[in-house]
Amino acid sequence: GYFYSRWRKCIWSSHDLSDIVFIDNYIFNKDVFIQFNSTVGKYVGYTEHGVYNAQLYNNNTGILQSERAQVDICKQNADLYQQTITDKS
């Protein structure tokens, strides 16, 4: 059989969330074939199929704007987590 998954992650280490990064991985048979990284600001393909799709997605301004906006959603959610977890005594 085949295995497909998509992992979307928000990663940060600072309390002020200034270093937050949004990563959107597309995975087929345990290998990432395309990835959006908010630090890079566009899709990067890691296989022939991934490069082809990255080119399509990067030429679609709607898709790119949507992915770039995910950083703000990450910040909102991370701020809630920070308040819930670290600000309690």
mmCIF file of N, CA, C and O in Angstrom:
data_model
loop_
_atom_site.group_PDB
_atom_site.id
_atom_site.type_symbol
_atom_site.label_atom_id
_atom_site.label_comp_id
_atom_site.label_asym_id
_atom_site.label_seq_id
_atom_site.Cartn_x
_atom_site.Cartn_y
_atom_site.Cartn_z
ATOM 1 N N GLY A 1 0.812 -1.190 0.000
ATOM 2 C CA GLY A 1 0.000 0.000 0.000
ATOM 3 C C GLY A 1 0.851 1.247 0.000
ATOM 4 O O GLY A 1 2.077 1.203 0.059
ATOM 5 N N TYR A 2 0.166 2.343 -0.053
ATOM 6 C CA TYR A 2 0.806 3.655 -0.072
ATOM 7 C C TYR A 2 0.416 4.434 1.171
ATOM 8 O O TYR A 2 -0.654 4.235 1.728
ATOM 9 N N PHE A 3 1.287 5.326 1.573
ATOM 10 C CA PHE A 3 1.072 6.123 2.769
ATOM 11 C C PHE A 3 1.261 7.589 2.420
ATOM 12 O O PHE A 3 2.319 7.990 1.934
ATOM 13 N N TYR A 4 0.221 8.406 2.643
ATOM 14 C CA TYR A 4 0.298 9.851 2.399
ATOM 15 C C TYR A 4 -0.100 10.560 3.683
ATOM 16 O O TYR A 4 -1.063 10.177 4.342
ATOM 17 N N SER A 5 0.632 11.594 4.036
ATOM 18 C CA SER A 5 0.244 12.419 5.178
ATOM 19 C C SER A 5 0.718 13.841 4.953
ATOM 20 O O SER A 5 1.565 14.117 4.097
ATOM 21 N N ARG A 6 0.152 14.718 5.739
ATOM 22 C CA ARG A 6 0.516 16.137 5.684
ATOM 23 C C ARG A 6 0.684 16.600 7.125
ATOM 24 O O ARG A 6 -0.240 16.485 7.925
ATOM 25 N N TRP A 7 1.859 17.078 7.457
ATOM 26 C CA TRP A 7 2.147 17.545 8.811
ATOM 27 C C TRP A 7 2.352 19.046 8.773
ATOM 28 O O TRP A 7 3.226 19.552 8.065
ATOM 29 N N ARG A 8 1.563 19.755 9.546
ATOM 30 C CA ARG A 8 1.678 21.213 9.666
ATOM 31 C C ARG A 8 2.157 21.507 11.081
ATOM 32 O O ARG A 8 1.554 21.053 12.047
ATOM 33 N N LYS A 9 3.252 22.271 11.194
ATOM 34 C CA LYS A 9 3.868 22.495 12.494
ATOM 35 C C LYS A 9 4.155 23.974 12.711
ATOM 36 O O LYS A 9 4.527 24.682 11.777
ATOM 37 N N CYS A 10 4.016 24.390 13.953
ATOM 38 C CA CYS A 10 4.461 25.706 14.394
ATOM 39 C C CYS A 10 5.596 25.458 15.384
ATOM 40 O O CYS A 10 5.413 24.738 16.361
ATOM 41 N N ILE A 11 6.746 26.047 15.127
ATOM 42 C CA ILE A 11 7.914 25.813 15.967
ATOM 43 C C ILE A 11 8.424 27.161 16.473
ATOM 44 O O ILE A 11 8.567 28.099 15.700
ATOM 45 N N TRP A 12 8.703 27.234 17.774
ATOM 46 C CA TRP A 12 9.266 28.438 18.367
ATOM 47 C C TRP A 12 10.004 28.066 19.641
ATOM 48 O O TRP A 12 9.773 27.023 20.218
ATOM 49 N N SER A 13 10.893 28.944 20.072
ATOM 50 C CA SER A 13 11.608 28.695 21.322
ATOM 51 C C SER A 13 11.657 29.924 22.231
ATOM 52 O O SER A 13 11.976 29.803 23.394
ATOM 53 N N SER A 14 11.333 31.087 21.705
ATOM 54 C CA SER A 14 11.388 32.304 22.524
ATOM 55 C C SER A 14 10.038 32.588 23.167
ATOM 56 O O SER A 14 8.991 32.209 22.633
ATOM 57 N N HIS A 15 10.061 33.245 24.308
ATOM 58 C CA HIS A 15 8.815 33.573 25.003
ATOM 59 C C HIS A 15 8.019 34.647 24.279
ATOM 60 O O HIS A 15 6.800 34.695 24.385
ATOM 61 N N ASP A 16 8.693 35.501 23.524
ATOM 62 C CA ASP A 16 7.978 36.566 22.800
ATOM 63 C C ASP A 16 7.533 36.131 21.405
ATOM 64 O O ASP A 16 6.963 36.923 20.659
ATOM 65 N N LEU A 17 7.792 34.876 21.035
ATOM 66 C CA LEU A 17 7.369 34.266 19.766
ATOM 67 C C LEU A 17 7.979 34.940 18.541
ATOM 68 O O LEU A 17 7.475 34.797 17.430
ATOM 69 N N SER A 18 9.083 35.629 18.726
ATOM 70 C CA SER A 18 9.715 36.335 17.608
ATOM 71 C C SER A 18 10.381 35.388 16.614
ATOM 72 O O SER A 18 10.639 35.770 15.477
ATOM 73 N N ASP A 19 10.621 34.153 17.024
ATOM 74 C CA ASP A 19 11.309 33.202 16.150
ATOM 75 C C ASP A 19 10.367 32.116 15.612
ATOM 76 O O ASP A 19 10.818 31.087 15.120
ATOM 77 N N ILE A 20 9.062 32.358 15.650
ATOM 78 C CA ILE A 20 8.098 31.327 15.246
ATOM 79 C C ILE A 20 8.212 31.023 13.757
ATOM 80 O O ILE A 20 8.422 31.914 12.934
ATOM 81 N N VAL A 21 8.126 29.737 13.428
ATOM 82 C CA VAL A 21 8.222 29.263 12.050
ATOM 83 C C VAL A 21 7.058 28.313 11.794
ATOM 84 O O VAL A 21 6.753 27.458 12.632
ATOM 85 N N PHE A 22 6.422 28.470 10.650
ATOM 86 C CA PHE A 22 5.363 27.557 10.226
ATOM 87 C C PHE A 22 5.928 26.651 9.137
ATOM 88 O O PHE A 22 6.524 27.130 8.168
ATOM 89 N N ILE A 23 5.733 25.340 9.294
ATOM 90 C CA ILE A 23 6.215 24.365 8.312
ATOM 91 C C ILE A 23 5.047 23.462 7.920
ATOM 92 O O ILE A 23 4.331 22.954 8.781
ATOM 93 N N ASP A 24 4.873 23.274 6.624
ATOM 94 C CA ASP A 24 3.806 22.432 6.073
ATOM 95 C C ASP A 24 4.463 21.370 5.189
ATOM 96 O O ASP A 24 4.957 21.676 4.107
ATOM 97 N N ASN A 25 4.503 20.134 5.685
ATOM 98 C CA ASN A 25 5.147 19.027 4.970
ATOM 99 C C ASN A 25 4.109 18.146 4.286
ATOM 100 O O ASN A 25 3.102 17.781 4.899
ATOM 101 N N TYR A 26 4.385 17.769 3.054
ATOM 102 C CA TYR A 26 3.600 16.778 2.330
ATOM 103 C C TYR A 26 4.477 15.528 2.230
ATOM 104 O O TYR A 26 5.601 15.597 1.732
ATOM 105 N N ILE A 27 3.965 14.407 2.718
ATOM 106 C CA ILE A 27 4.775 13.205 2.880
ATOM 107 C C ILE A 27 4.134 12.046 2.124
ATOM 108 O O ILE A 27 2.925 11.806 2.249
ATOM 109 N N PHE A 28 4.937 11.342 1.350
ATOM 110 C CA PHE A 28 4.470 10.145 0.658
ATOM 111 C C PHE A 28 5.438 9.016 0.970
ATOM 112 O O PHE A 28 6.652 9.155 0.764
ATOM 113 N N ASN A 29 4.907 7.930 1.486
ATOM 114 C CA ASN A 29 5.720 6.771 1.880
ATOM 115 C C ASN A 29 6.899 7.175 2.767
ATOM 116 O O ASN A 29 8.043 6.788 2.548
ATOM 117 N N LYS A 30 6.608 8.000 3.751
ATOM 118 C CA LYS A 30 7.540 8.442 4.783
ATOM 119 C C LYS A 30 8.623 9.403 4.290
ATOM 120 O O LYS A 30 9.555 9.718 5.021
ATOM 121 N N ASP A 31 8.528 9.889 3.057
ATOM 122 C CA ASP A 31 9.486 10.853 2.526
ATOM 123 C C ASP A 31 8.783 12.176 2.236
ATOM 124 O O ASP A 31 7.740 12.203 1.575
ATOM 125 N N VAL A 32 9.349 13.272 2.734
ATOM 126 C CA VAL A 32 8.810 14.599 2.423
ATOM 127 C C VAL A 32 9.105 14.872 0.950
ATOM 128 O O VAL A 32 10.255 14.806 0.524
ATOM 129 N N PHE A 33 8.059 15.148 0.176
ATOM 130 C CA PHE A 33 8.289 15.442 -1.236
ATOM 131 C C PHE A 33 8.091 16.915 -1.560
ATOM 132 O O PHE A 33 8.587 17.402 -2.574
ATOM 133 N N ILE A 34 7.409 17.652 -0.683
ATOM 134 C CA ILE A 34 7.265 19.097 -0.857
ATOM 135 C C ILE A 34 7.063 19.719 0.522
ATOM 136 O O ILE A 34 6.473 19.100 1.413
ATOM 137 N N GLN A 35 7.596 20.934 0.684
ATOM 138 C CA GLN A 35 7.496 21.598 1.980
ATOM 139 C C GLN A 35 7.350 23.102 1.794
ATOM 140 O O GLN A 35 8.027 23.699 0.959
ATOM 141 N N PHE A 36 6.443 23.685 2.611
ATOM 142 C CA PHE A 36 6.393 25.138 2.731
ATOM 143 C C PHE A 36 7.008 25.477 4.072
ATOM 144 O O PHE A 36 6.650 24.899 5.095
ATOM 145 N N ASN A 37 7.946 26.419 4.073
ATOM 146 C CA ASN A 37 8.587 26.883 5.291
ATOM 147 C C ASN A 37 8.439 28.401 5.305
ATOM 148 O O ASN A 37 8.838 29.073 4.360
ATOM 149 N N SER A 38 7.852 28.942 6.377
ATOM 150 C CA SER A 38 7.597 30.383 6.421
ATOM 151 C C SER A 38 8.890 31.196 6.421
ATOM 152 O O SER A 38 8.877 32.357 6.015
ATOM 153 N N THR A 39 9.984 30.625 6.853
ATOM 154 C CA THR A 39 11.265 31.325 6.808
ATOM 155 C C THR A 39 11.711 31.521 5.362
ATOM 156 O O THR A 39 12.221 32.575 4.997
ATOM 157 N N VAL A 40 11.492 30.507 4.539
ATOM 158 C CA VAL A 40 11.833 30.580 3.115
ATOM 159 C C VAL A 40 10.774 31.393 2.373
ATOM 160 O O VAL A 40 11.082 32.147 1.455
ATOM 161 N N GLY A 41 9.497 31.220 2.763
ATOM 162 C CA GLY A 41 8.406 31.979 2.174
ATOM 163 C C GLY A 41 7.820 31.393 0.906
ATOM 164 O O GLY A 41 7.021 32.035 0.229
ATOM 165 N N LYS A 42 8.228 30.170 0.589
ATOM 166 C CA LYS A 42 7.699 29.510 -0.604
ATOM 167 C C LYS A 42 7.828 28.004 -0.440
ATOM 168 O O LYS A 42 8.410 27.520 0.523
ATOM 169 N N TYR A 43 7.255 27.277 -1.409
ATOM 170 C CA TYR A 43 7.354 25.824 -1.423
ATOM 171 C C TYR A 43 8.686 25.388 -2.012
ATOM 172 O O TYR A 43 9.202 26.010 -2.941
ATOM 173 N N VAL A 44 9.200 24.288 -1.466
ATOM 174 C CA VAL A 44 10.424 23.673 -1.982
ATOM 175 C C VAL A 44 10.111 22.205 -2.244
ATOM 176 O O VAL A 44 9.546 21.525 -1.377
ATOM 177 N N GLY A 45 10.448 21.730 -3.421
ATOM 178 C CA GLY A 45 10.236 20.333 -3.773
ATOM 179 C C GLY A 45 11.502 19.530 -3.571
ATOM 180 O O GLY A 45 12.602 20.009 -3.849
ATOM 181 N N TYR A 46 11.342 18.298 -3.095
ATOM 182 C CA TYR A 46 12.486 17.431 -2.821
ATOM 183 C C TYR A 46 12.544 16.209 -3.725
ATOM 184 O O TYR A 46 13.495 15.439 -3.654
ATOM 185 N N THR A 47 11.509 16.022 -4.540
ATOM 186 C CA THR A 47 11.487 14.945 -5.523
ATOM 187 C C THR A 47 11.043 15.565 -6.841
ATOM 188 O O THR A 47 10.641 16.727 -6.893
ATOM 189 N N GLU A 48 11.069 14.796 -7.895
ATOM 190 C CA GLU A 48 10.627 15.312 -9.196
ATOM 191 C C GLU A 48 9.170 15.782 -9.109
ATOM 192 O O GLU A 48 8.824 16.864 -9.588
ATOM 193 N N HIS A 49 8.334 14.963 -8.489
ATOM 194 C CA HIS A 49 6.925 15.321 -8.313
ATOM 195 C C HIS A 49 6.791 16.554 -7.416
ATOM 196 O O HIS A 49 5.973 17.447 -7.667
ATOM 197 N N GLY A 50 7.596 16.622 -6.357
ATOM 198 C CA GLY A 50 7.564 17.751 -5.439
ATOM 199 C C GLY A 50 8.009 19.046 -6.095
ATOM 200 O O GLY A 50 7.414 20.110 -5.866
ATOM 201 N N VAL A 51 9.045 18.993 -6.911
ATOM 202 C CA VAL A 51 9.527 20.183 -7.619
ATOM 203 C C VAL A 51 8.448 20.696 -8.569
ATOM 204 O O VAL A 51 8.194 21.903 -8.645
ATOM 205 N N TYR A 52 7.789 19.773 -9.258
ATOM 206 C CA TYR A 52 6.711 20.146 -10.181
ATOM 207 C C TYR A 52 5.582 20.864 -9.425
ATOM 208 O O TYR A 52 5.124 21.937 -9.826
ATOM 209 N N ASN A 53 5.143 20.276 -8.303
ATOM 210 C CA ASN A 53 4.071 20.883 -7.528
ATOM 211 C C ASN A 53 4.502 22.186 -6.860
ATOM 212 O O ASN A 53 3.715 23.124 -6.759
ATOM 213 N N ALA A 54 5.731 22.254 -6.390
ATOM 214 C CA ALA A 54 6.233 23.486 -5.779
ATOM 215 C C ALA A 54 6.166 24.633 -6.780
ATOM 216 O O ALA A 54 5.775 25.752 -6.432
ATOM 217 N N GLN A 55 6.519 24.354 -8.007
ATOM 218 C CA GLN A 55 6.459 25.369 -9.054
ATOM 219 C C GLN A 55 5.018 25.847 -9.260
ATOM 220 O O GLN A 55 4.766 27.053 -9.361
ATOM 221 N N LEU A 56 4.080 24.912 -9.300
ATOM 222 C CA LEU A 56 2.664 25.279 -9.453
ATOM 223 C C LEU A 56 2.178 26.110 -8.269
ATOM 224 O O LEU A 56 1.532 27.147 -8.454
ATOM 225 N N TYR A 57 2.470 25.656 -7.056
ATOM 226 C CA TYR A 57 2.006 26.356 -5.855
ATOM 227 C C TYR A 57 2.651 27.735 -5.727
ATOM 228 O O TYR A 57 1.998 28.693 -5.321
ATOM 229 N N ASN A 58 3.937 27.836 -6.049
ATOM 230 C CA ASN A 58 4.632 29.124 -5.931
ATOM 231 C C ASN A 58 4.140 30.140 -6.953
ATOM 232 O O ASN A 58 4.281 31.343 -6.740
ATOM 233 N N ASN A 59 3.568 29.674 -8.043
ATOM 234 C CA ASN A 59 3.015 30.589 -9.045
ATOM 235 C C ASN A 59 1.567 30.969 -8.749
ATOM 236 O O ASN A 59 1.003 31.789 -9.453
ATOM 237 N N ASN A 60 0.984 30.393 -7.709
ATOM 238 C CA ASN A 60 -0.384 30.701 -7.312
ATOM 239 C C ASN A 60 -0.343 31.620 -6.086
ATOM 240 O O ASN A 60 -0.096 31.164 -4.972
ATOM 241 N N THR A 61 -0.574 32.905 -6.293
ATOM 242 C CA THR A 61 -0.447 33.872 -5.197
ATOM 243 C C THR A 61 -1.446 33.605 -4.076
ATOM 244 O O THR A 61 -1.149 33.869 -2.914
ATOM 245 N N GLY A 62 -2.621 33.064 -4.404
ATOM 246 C CA GLY A 62 -3.610 32.755 -3.375
ATOM 247 C C GLY A 62 -3.118 31.695 -2.415
ATOM 248 O O GLY A 62 -3.290 31.813 -1.191
ATOM 249 N N ILE A 63 -2.510 30.649 -2.948
ATOM 250 C CA ILE A 63 -1.974 29.573 -2.100
ATOM 251 C C ILE A 63 -0.836 30.113 -1.232
ATOM 252 O O ILE A 63 -0.782 29.851 -0.027
ATOM 253 N N LEU A 64 0.060 30.886 -1.830
ATOM 254 C CA LEU A 64 1.193 31.427 -1.061
ATOM 255 C C LEU A 64 0.717 32.371 0.040
ATOM 256 O O LEU A 64 1.222 32.316 1.164
ATOM 257 N N GLN A 65 -0.246 33.237 -0.260
ATOM 258 C CA GLN A 65 -0.755 34.150 0.758
ATOM 259 C C GLN A 65 -1.387 33.383 1.910
ATOM 260 O O GLN A 65 -1.210 33.736 3.075
ATOM 261 N N SER A 66 -2.117 32.324 1.574
ATOM 262 C CA SER A 66 -2.752 31.505 2.600
ATOM 263 C C SER A 66 -1.718 30.846 3.499
ATOM 264 O O SER A 66 -1.860 30.841 4.728
ATOM 265 N N GLU A 67 -0.673 30.298 2.916
ATOM 266 C CA GLU A 67 0.375 29.646 3.709
ATOM 267 C C GLU A 67 1.142 30.665 4.554
ATOM 268 O O GLU A 67 1.440 30.401 5.719
ATOM 269 N N ARG A 68 1.448 31.793 3.979
ATOM 270 C CA ARG A 68 2.179 32.825 4.734
ATOM 271 C C ARG A 68 1.355 33.355 5.900
ATOM 272 O O ARG A 68 1.900 33.722 6.941
ATOM 273 N N ALA A 69 0.034 33.391 5.737
ATOM 274 C CA ALA A 69 -0.851 33.864 6.805
ATOM 275 C C ALA A 69 -0.896 32.896 7.980
ATOM 276 O O ALA A 69 -1.293 33.273 9.091
ATOM 277 N N GLN A 70 -0.493 31.662 7.768
ATOM 278 C CA GLN A 70 -0.510 30.664 8.835
ATOM 279 C C GLN A 70 0.427 31.042 9.987
ATOM 280 O O GLN A 70 0.214 30.606 11.116
ATOM 281 N N VAL A 71 1.428 31.845 9.720
ATOM 282 C CA VAL A 71 2.345 32.276 10.785
ATOM 283 C C VAL A 71 1.570 33.063 11.834
ATOM 284 O O VAL A 71 1.786 32.891 13.036
ATOM 285 N N ASP A 72 0.644 33.918 11.397
ATOM 286 C CA ASP A 72 -0.160 34.692 12.346
ATOM 287 C C ASP A 72 -1.051 33.782 13.184
ATOM 288 O O ASP A 72 -1.216 34.002 14.383
ATOM 289 N N ILE A 73 -1.608 32.752 12.563
ATOM 290 C CA ILE A 73 -2.427 31.788 13.302
ATOM 291 C C ILE A 73 -1.559 31.029 14.298
ATOM 292 O O ILE A 73 -1.956 30.792 15.440
ATOM 293 N N CYS A 74 -0.345 30.676 13.863
ATOM 294 C CA CYS A 74 0.606 30.028 14.780
ATOM 295 C C CYS A 74 0.866 30.918 15.989
ATOM 296 O O CYS A 74 0.875 30.437 17.129
ATOM 297 N N LYS A 75 1.092 32.193 15.747
ATOM 298 C CA LYS A 75 1.386 33.121 16.847
ATOM 299 C C LYS A 75 0.223 33.216 17.816
ATOM 300 O O LYS A 75 0.417 33.236 19.032
ATOM 301 N N GLN A 76 -1.003 33.282 17.291
ATOM 302 C CA GLN A 76 -2.178 33.354 18.159
ATOM 303 C C GLN A 76 -2.282 32.109 19.026
ATOM 304 O O GLN A 76 -2.495 32.202 20.238
ATOM 305 N N ASN A 77 -2.142 30.949 18.403
ATOM 306 C CA ASN A 77 -2.235 29.693 19.157
ATOM 307 C C ASN A 77 -1.071 29.523 20.123
ATOM 308 O O ASN A 77 -1.253 29.096 21.265
ATOM 309 N N ALA A 78 0.121 29.860 19.683
ATOM 310 C CA ALA A 78 1.298 29.733 20.546
ATOM 311 C C ALA A 78 1.187 30.660 21.746
ATOM 312 O O ALA A 78 1.579 30.296 22.862
ATOM 313 N N ASP A 79 0.634 31.848 21.543
ATOM 314 C CA ASP A 79 0.448 32.787 22.644
ATOM 315 C C ASP A 79 -0.487 32.193 23.694
ATOM 316 O O ASP A 79 -0.232 32.296 24.896
ATOM 317 N N LEU A 80 -1.538 31.539 23.247
ATOM 318 C CA LEU A 80 -2.451 30.869 24.185
ATOM 319 C C LEU A 80 -1.736 29.762 24.949
ATOM 320 O O LEU A 80 -1.909 29.620 26.166
ATOM 321 N N TYR A 81 -0.939 28.968 24.247
ATOM 322 C CA TYR A 81 -0.179 27.903 24.904
ATOM 323 C C TYR A 81 0.804 28.480 25.919
ATOM 324 O O TYR A 81 0.929 27.959 27.028
ATOM 325 N N GLN A 82 1.490 29.532 25.522
ATOM 326 C CA GLN A 82 2.459 30.162 26.426
ATOM 327 C C GLN A 82 1.757 30.622 27.705
ATOM 328 O O GLN A 82 2.268 30.405 28.800
ATOM 329 N N GLN A 83 0.625 31.278 27.552
ATOM 330 C CA GLN A 83 -0.108 31.766 28.725
ATOM 331 C C GLN A 83 -0.580 30.622 29.605
ATOM 332 O O GLN A 83 -0.534 30.712 30.833
ATOM 333 N N THR A 84 -1.039 29.563 28.983
ATOM 334 C CA THR A 84 -1.585 28.427 29.718
ATOM 335 C C THR A 84 -0.501 27.632 30.442
ATOM 336 O O THR A 84 -0.692 27.192 31.576
ATOM 337 N N ILE A 85 0.626 27.476 29.793
ATOM 338 C CA ILE A 85 1.661 26.586 30.333
ATOM 339 C C ILE A 85 2.704 27.315 31.163
ATOM 340 O O ILE A 85 2.986 26.939 32.292
ATOM 341 N N THR A 86 3.302 28.359 30.620
ATOM 342 C CA THR A 86 4.469 28.943 31.277
ATOM 343 C C THR A 86 4.148 30.074 32.254
ATOM 344 O O THR A 86 4.959 30.377 33.112
ATOM 345 N N ASP A 87 3.000 30.697 32.120
ATOM 346 C CA ASP A 87 2.704 31.832 32.985
ATOM 347 C C ASP A 87 2.024 31.443 34.283
ATOM 348 O O ASP A 87 1.663 32.299 35.065
ATOM 349 N N LYS A 88 1.846 30.158 34.510
ATOM 350 C CA LYS A 88 1.209 29.694 35.759
ATOM 351 C C LYS A 88 2.256 29.431 36.828
ATOM 352 O O LYS A 88 3.334 28.956 36.566
ATOM 353 N N SER A 89 1.909 29.787 38.054
ATOM 354 C CA SER A 89 2.852 29.522 39.141
ATOM 355 C C SER A 89 2.221 28.621 40.186
ATOM 356 O O SER A 89 1.059 28.412 40.245
#
